PDB file of C-alpha atoms in Angstrom:
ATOM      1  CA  UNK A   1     -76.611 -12.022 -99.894  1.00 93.00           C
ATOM      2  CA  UNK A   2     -76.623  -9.328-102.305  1.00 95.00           C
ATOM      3  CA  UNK A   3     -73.298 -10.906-104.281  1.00 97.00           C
ATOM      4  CA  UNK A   4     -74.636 -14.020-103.762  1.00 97.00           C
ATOM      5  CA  UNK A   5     -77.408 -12.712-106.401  1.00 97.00           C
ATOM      6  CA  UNK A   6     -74.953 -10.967-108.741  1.00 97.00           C
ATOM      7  CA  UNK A   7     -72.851 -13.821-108.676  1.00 97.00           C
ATOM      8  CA  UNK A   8     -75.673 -16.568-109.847  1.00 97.00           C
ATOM      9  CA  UNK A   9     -76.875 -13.926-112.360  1.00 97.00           C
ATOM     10  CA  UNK A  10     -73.678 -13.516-114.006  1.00 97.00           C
ATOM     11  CA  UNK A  11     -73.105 -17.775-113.819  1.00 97.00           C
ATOM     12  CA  UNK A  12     -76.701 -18.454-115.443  1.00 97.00           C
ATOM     13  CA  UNK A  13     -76.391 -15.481-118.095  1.00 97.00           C
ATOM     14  CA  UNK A  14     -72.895 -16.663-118.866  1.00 96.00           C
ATOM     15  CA  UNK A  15     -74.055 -20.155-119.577  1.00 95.00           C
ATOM     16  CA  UNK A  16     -76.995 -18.913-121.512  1.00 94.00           C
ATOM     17  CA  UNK A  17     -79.085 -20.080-118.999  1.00 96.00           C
ATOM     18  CA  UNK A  18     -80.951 -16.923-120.068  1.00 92.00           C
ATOM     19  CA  UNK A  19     -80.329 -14.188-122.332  1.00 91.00           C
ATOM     20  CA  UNK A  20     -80.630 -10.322-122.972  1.00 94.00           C
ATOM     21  CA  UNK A  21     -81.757  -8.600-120.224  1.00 94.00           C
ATOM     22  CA  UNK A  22     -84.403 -11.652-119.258  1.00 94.00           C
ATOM     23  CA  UNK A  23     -84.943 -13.705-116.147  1.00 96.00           C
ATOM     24  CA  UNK A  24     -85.052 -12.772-112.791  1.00 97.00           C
ATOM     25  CA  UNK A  25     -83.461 -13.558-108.994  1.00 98.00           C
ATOM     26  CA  UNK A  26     -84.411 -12.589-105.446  1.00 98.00           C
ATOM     27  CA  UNK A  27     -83.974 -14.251-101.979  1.00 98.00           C
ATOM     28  CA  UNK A  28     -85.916 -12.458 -98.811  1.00 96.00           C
ATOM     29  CA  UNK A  29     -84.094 -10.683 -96.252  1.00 92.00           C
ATOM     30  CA  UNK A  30     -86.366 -10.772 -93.025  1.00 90.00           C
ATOM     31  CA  UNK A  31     -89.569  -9.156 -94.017  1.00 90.00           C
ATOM     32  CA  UNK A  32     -88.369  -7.894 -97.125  1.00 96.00           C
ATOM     33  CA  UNK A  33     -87.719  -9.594-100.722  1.00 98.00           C
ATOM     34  CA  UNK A  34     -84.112  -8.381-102.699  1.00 98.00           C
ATOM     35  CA  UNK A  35     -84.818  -8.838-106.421  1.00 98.00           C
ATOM     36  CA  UNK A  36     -83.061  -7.738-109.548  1.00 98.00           C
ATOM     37  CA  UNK A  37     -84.216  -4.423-110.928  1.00 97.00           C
ATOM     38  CA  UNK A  38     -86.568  -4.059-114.188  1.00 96.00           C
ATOM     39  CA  UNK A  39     -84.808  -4.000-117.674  1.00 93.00           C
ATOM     40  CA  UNK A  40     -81.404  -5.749-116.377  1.00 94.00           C
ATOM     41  CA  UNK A  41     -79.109  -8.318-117.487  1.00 96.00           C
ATOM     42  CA  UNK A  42     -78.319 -11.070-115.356  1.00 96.00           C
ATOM     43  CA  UNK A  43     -74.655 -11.119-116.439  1.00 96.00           C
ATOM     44  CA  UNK A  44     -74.565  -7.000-115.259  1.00 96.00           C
ATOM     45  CA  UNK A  45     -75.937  -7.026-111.826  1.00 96.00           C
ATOM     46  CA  UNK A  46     -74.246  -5.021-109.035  1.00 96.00           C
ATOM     47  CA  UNK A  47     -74.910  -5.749-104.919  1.00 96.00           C
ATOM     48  CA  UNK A  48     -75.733  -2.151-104.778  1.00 95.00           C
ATOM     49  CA  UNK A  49     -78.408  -1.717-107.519  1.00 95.00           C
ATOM     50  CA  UNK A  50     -81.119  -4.341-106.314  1.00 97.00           C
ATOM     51  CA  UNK A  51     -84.747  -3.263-105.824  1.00 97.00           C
ATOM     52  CA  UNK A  52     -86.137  -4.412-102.385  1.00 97.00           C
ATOM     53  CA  UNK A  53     -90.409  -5.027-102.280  1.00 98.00           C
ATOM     54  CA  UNK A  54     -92.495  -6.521 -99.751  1.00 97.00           C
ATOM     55  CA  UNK A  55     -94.757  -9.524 -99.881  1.00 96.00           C
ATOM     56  CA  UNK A  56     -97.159  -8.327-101.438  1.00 95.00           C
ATOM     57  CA  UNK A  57     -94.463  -7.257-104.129  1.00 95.00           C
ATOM     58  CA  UNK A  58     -94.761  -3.710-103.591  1.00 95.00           C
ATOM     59  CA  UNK A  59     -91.769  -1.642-104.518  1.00 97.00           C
ATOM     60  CA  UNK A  60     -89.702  -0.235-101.036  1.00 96.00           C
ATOM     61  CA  UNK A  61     -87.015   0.963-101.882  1.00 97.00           C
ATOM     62  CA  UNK A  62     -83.704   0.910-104.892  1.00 96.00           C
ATOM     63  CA  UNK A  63     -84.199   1.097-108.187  1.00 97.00           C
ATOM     64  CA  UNK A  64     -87.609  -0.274-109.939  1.00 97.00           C
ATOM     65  CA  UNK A  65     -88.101  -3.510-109.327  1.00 97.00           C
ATOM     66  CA  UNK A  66     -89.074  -6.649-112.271  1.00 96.00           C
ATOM     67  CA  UNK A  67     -91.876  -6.247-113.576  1.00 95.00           C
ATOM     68  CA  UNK A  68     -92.646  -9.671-112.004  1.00 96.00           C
ATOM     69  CA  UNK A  69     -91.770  -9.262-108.864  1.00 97.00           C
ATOM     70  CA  UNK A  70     -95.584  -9.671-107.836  1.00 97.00           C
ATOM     71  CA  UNK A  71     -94.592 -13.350-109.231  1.00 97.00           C
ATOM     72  CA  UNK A  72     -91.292 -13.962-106.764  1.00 98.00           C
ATOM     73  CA  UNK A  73     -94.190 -12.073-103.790  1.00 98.00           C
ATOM     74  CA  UNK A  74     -96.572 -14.768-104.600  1.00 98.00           C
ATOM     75  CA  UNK A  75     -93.840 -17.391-104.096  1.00 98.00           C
ATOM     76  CA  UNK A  76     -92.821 -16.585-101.097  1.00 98.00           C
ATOM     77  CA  UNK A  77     -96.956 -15.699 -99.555  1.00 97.00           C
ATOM     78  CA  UNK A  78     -97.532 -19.377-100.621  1.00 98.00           C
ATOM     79  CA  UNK A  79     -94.181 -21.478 -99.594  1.00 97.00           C
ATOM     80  CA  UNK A  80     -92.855 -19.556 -95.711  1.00 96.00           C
ATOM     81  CA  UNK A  81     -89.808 -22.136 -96.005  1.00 95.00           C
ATOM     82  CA  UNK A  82     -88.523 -20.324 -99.096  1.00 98.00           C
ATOM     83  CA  UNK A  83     -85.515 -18.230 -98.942  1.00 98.00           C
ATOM     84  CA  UNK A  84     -84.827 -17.634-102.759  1.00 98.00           C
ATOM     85  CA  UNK A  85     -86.282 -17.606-106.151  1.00 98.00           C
ATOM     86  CA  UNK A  86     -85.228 -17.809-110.115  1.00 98.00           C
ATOM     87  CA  UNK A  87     -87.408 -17.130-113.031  1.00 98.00           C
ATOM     88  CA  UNK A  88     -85.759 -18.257-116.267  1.00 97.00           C
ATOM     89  CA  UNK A  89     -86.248 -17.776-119.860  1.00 96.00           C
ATOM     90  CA  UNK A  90     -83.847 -20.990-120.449  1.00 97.00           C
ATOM     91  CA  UNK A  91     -84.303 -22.482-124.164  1.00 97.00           C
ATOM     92  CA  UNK A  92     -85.161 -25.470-123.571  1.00 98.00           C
ATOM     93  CA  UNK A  93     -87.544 -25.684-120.653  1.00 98.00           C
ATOM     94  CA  UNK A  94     -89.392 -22.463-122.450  1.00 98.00           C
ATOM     95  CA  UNK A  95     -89.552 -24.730-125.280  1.00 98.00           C
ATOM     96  CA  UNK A  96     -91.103 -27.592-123.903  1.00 98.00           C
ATOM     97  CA  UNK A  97     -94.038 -24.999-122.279  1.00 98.00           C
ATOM     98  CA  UNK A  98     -94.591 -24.392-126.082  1.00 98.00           C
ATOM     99  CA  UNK A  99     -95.549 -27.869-126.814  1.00 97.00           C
ATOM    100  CA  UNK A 100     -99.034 -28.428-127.409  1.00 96.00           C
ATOM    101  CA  UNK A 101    -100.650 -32.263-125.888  1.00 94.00           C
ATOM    102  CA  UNK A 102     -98.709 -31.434-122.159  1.00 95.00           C
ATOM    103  CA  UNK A 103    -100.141 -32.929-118.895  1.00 96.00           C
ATOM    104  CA  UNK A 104    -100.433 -29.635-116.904  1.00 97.00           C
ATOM    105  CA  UNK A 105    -100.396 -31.490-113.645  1.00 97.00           C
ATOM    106  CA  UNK A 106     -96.777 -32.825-114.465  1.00 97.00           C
ATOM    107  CA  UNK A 107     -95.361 -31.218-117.365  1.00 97.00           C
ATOM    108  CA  UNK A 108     -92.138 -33.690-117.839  1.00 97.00           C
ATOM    109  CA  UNK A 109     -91.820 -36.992-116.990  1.00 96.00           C
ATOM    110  CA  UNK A 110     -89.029 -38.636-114.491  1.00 96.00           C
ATOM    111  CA  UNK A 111     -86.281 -39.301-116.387  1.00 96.00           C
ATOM    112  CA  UNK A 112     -83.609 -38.715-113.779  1.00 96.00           C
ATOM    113  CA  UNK A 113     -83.162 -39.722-110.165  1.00 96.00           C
ATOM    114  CA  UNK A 114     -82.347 -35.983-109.792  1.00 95.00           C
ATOM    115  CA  UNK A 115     -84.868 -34.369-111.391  1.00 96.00           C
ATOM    116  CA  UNK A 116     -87.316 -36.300-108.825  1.00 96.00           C
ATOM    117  CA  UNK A 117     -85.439 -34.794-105.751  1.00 94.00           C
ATOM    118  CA  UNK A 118     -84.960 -31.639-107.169  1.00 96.00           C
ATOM    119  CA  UNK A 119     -87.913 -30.984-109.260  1.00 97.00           C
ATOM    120  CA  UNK A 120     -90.928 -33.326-108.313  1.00 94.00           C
ATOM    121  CA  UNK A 121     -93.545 -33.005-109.880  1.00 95.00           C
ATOM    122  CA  UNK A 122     -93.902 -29.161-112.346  1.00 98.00           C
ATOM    123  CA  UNK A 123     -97.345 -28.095-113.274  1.00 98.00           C
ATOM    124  CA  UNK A 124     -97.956 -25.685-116.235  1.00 98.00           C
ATOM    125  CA  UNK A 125     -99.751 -22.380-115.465  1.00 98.00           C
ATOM    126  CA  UNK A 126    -101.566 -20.767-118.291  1.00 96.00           C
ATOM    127  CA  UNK A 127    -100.206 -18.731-120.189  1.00 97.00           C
ATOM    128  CA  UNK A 128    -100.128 -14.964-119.389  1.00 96.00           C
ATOM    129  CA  UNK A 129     -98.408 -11.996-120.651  1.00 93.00           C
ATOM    130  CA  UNK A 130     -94.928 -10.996-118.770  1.00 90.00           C
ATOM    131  CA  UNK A 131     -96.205  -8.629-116.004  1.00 92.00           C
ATOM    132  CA  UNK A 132     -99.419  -9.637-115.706  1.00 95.00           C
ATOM    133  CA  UNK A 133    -100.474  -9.274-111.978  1.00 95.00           C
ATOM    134  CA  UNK A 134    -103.270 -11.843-112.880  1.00 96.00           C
ATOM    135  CA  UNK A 135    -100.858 -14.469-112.584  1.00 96.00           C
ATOM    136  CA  UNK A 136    -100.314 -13.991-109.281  1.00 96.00           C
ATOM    137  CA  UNK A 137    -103.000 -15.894-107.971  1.00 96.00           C
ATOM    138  CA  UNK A 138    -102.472 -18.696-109.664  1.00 96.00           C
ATOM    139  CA  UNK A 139     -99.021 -18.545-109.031  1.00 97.00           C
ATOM    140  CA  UNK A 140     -99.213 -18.600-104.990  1.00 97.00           C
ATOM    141  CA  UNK A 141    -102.293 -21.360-105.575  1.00 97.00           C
ATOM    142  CA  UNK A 142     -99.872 -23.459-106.929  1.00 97.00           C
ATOM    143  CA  UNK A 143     -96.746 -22.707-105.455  1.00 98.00           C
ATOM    144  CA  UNK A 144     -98.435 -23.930-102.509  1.00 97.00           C
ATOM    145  CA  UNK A 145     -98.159 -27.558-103.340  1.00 96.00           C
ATOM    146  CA  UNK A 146     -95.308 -27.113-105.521  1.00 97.00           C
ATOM    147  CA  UNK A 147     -91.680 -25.422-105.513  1.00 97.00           C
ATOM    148  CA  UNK A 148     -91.337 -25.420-109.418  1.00 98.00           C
ATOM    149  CA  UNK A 149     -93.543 -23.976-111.781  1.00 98.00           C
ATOM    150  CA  UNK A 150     -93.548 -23.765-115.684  1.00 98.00           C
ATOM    151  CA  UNK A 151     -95.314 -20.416-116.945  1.00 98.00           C
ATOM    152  CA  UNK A 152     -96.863 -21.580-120.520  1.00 98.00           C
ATOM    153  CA  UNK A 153     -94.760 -19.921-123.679  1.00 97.00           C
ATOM    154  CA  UNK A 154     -92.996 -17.944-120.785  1.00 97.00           C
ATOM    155  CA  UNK A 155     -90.381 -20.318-118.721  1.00 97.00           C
ATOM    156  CA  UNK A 156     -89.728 -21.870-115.761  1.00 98.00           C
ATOM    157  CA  UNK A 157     -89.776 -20.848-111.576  1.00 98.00           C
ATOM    158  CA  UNK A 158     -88.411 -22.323-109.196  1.00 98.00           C
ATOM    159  CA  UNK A 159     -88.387 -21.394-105.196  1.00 98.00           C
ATOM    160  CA  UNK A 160     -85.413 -23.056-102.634  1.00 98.00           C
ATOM    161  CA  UNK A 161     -84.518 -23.199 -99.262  1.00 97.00           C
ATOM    162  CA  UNK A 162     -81.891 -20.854-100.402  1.00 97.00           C
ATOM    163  CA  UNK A 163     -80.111 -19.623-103.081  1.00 97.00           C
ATOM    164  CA  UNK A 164     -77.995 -22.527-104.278  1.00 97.00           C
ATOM    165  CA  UNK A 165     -81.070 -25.038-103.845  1.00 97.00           C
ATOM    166  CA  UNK A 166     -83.101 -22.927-106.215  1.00 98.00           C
ATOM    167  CA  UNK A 167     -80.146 -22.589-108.696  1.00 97.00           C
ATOM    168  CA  UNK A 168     -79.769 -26.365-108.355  1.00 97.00           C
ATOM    169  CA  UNK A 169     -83.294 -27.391-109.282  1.00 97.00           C
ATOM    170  CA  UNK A 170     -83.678 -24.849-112.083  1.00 98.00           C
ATOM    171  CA  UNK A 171     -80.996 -25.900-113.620  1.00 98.00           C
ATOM    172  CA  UNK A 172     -82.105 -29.779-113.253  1.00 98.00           C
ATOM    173  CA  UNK A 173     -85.432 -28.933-114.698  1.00 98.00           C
ATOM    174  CA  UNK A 174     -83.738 -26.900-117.844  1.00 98.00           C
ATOM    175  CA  UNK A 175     -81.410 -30.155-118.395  1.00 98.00           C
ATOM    176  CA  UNK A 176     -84.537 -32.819-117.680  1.00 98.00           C
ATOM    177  CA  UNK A 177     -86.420 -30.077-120.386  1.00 98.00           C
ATOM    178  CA  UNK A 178     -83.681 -30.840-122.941  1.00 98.00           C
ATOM    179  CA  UNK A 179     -83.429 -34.236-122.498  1.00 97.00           C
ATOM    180  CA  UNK A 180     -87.190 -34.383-122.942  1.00 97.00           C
ATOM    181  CA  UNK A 181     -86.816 -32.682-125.904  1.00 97.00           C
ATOM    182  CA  UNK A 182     -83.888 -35.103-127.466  1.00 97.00           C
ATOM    183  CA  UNK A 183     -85.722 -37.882-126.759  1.00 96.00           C
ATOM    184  CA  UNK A 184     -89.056 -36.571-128.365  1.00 90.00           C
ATOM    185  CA  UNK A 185     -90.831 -39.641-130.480  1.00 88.00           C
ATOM    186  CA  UNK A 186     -87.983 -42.062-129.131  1.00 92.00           C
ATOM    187  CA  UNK A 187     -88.662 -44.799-126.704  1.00 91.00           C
ATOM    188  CA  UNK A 188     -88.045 -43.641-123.410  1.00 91.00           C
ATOM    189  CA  UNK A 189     -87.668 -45.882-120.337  1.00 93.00           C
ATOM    190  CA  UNK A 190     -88.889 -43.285-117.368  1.00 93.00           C
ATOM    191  CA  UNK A 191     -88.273 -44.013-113.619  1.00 93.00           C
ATOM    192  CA  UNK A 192     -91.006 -46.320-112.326  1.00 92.00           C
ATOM    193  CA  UNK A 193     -94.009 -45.302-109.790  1.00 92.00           C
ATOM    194  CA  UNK A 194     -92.276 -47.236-106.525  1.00 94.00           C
ATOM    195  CA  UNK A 195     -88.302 -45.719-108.050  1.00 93.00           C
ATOM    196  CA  UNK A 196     -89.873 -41.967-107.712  1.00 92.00           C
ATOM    197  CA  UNK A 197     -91.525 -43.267-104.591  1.00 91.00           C
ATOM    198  CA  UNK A 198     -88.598 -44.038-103.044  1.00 91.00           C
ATOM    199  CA  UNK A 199     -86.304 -41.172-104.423  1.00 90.00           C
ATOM    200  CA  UNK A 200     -89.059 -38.571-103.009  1.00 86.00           C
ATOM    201  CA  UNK A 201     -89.011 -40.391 -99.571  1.00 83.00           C
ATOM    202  CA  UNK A 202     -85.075 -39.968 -99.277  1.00 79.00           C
ATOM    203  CA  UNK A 203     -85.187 -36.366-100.376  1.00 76.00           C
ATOM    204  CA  UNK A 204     -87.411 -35.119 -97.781  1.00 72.00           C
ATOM    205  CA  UNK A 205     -85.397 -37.265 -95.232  1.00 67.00           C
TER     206      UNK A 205
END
């Protein structure tokens, strides 16, 4: 489990998924949650220098934990199927939560057949300061009814049954984000009510 998190870290960081020492990964192990430690690169990680915190994202034991762990904590309170979660800074989904005139019920609209099973529907949370632990709330509220989440002029998160689904979607809603963006004041041609209908039916078969 622990390589399986050093392993996605250095894939997304060496696809500039995200950058610097930005972004963040856990997945829970029993009652506790592994996440990457505060002030680390994703392309960097090692299986033996993860933090581990509880659910209420206090710190248990390794080395300090993200400063938004709380965040990955109120994840997991709000969704009990959820085995693993990624918090991005990825260019062009962080650029999109820039854009003023959004719909923060359903930030992007359904261009893909894929982004509909993987994604859904993504609200936009306000925007708060990275660390904040006044997020949280809002977070878990949310996450409740939703598995992906875009933090306003922050990025996106994105919870899974496990690791590779939350890689998966994240990465979906960072490509549907760009494609948003290239087709800015074009005519687009999204999928139809009854064609997301029917592609969120067959994903939860």
């Amino acid at each position: 489990m622990r390589q399986q998190v050093v392993d996605l870290g250095r894939s997304l960081f060496t696809r500039r998924l995200t950058f610097g020492r930005t972004g963040n990964i856990s997945v829970r192990d029993g009652d506790d949650i592994l996440v990457t430690p505060t002030g680390a690169s994703l392309g960097t990680l090692r299986p033996d220098a993860l933090s581990t915190v509880d659910i209420e994202g206090r710190h248990v034991a390794g080395p300090a934990p993200s400063k938004e762990a709380f965040l990955h904590a109120a994840v997991y309170r709000a969704r009990p199927s959820a085995a693993a979660v990624v918090h991005l800074h990825s260019t062009h989904a962080v650029a999109v939560s820039c854009l003023a005139g959004l719909d923060p019920a359903d930030v992007l609209p359904p261009l893909t057949a894929y982004y509909v099973m993987r994604v859904g529907r993504l609200p936009l949370l306000p925007y708060h300061a990275p660390g904040d632990t006044t997020l949280g709330p809002a977070a878990e509220q949310f996450a409740a009814a939703h598995h992906a989440l875009l933090l306003a002029n922050h990025g996106p998160v994105v919870a899974g049954a496990d690791l590779a689904a939350a890689a998966d979607a994240i990465e979906e809603l960072e490509e549907t984000a760009r494609l948003f963006l290239l087709l800015h004041g074009h005519r687009s041609r999204p999928l139809t009510l009854q064609q997301v209908t029917d592609l969120t039916e067959r994903a939860s078969r």
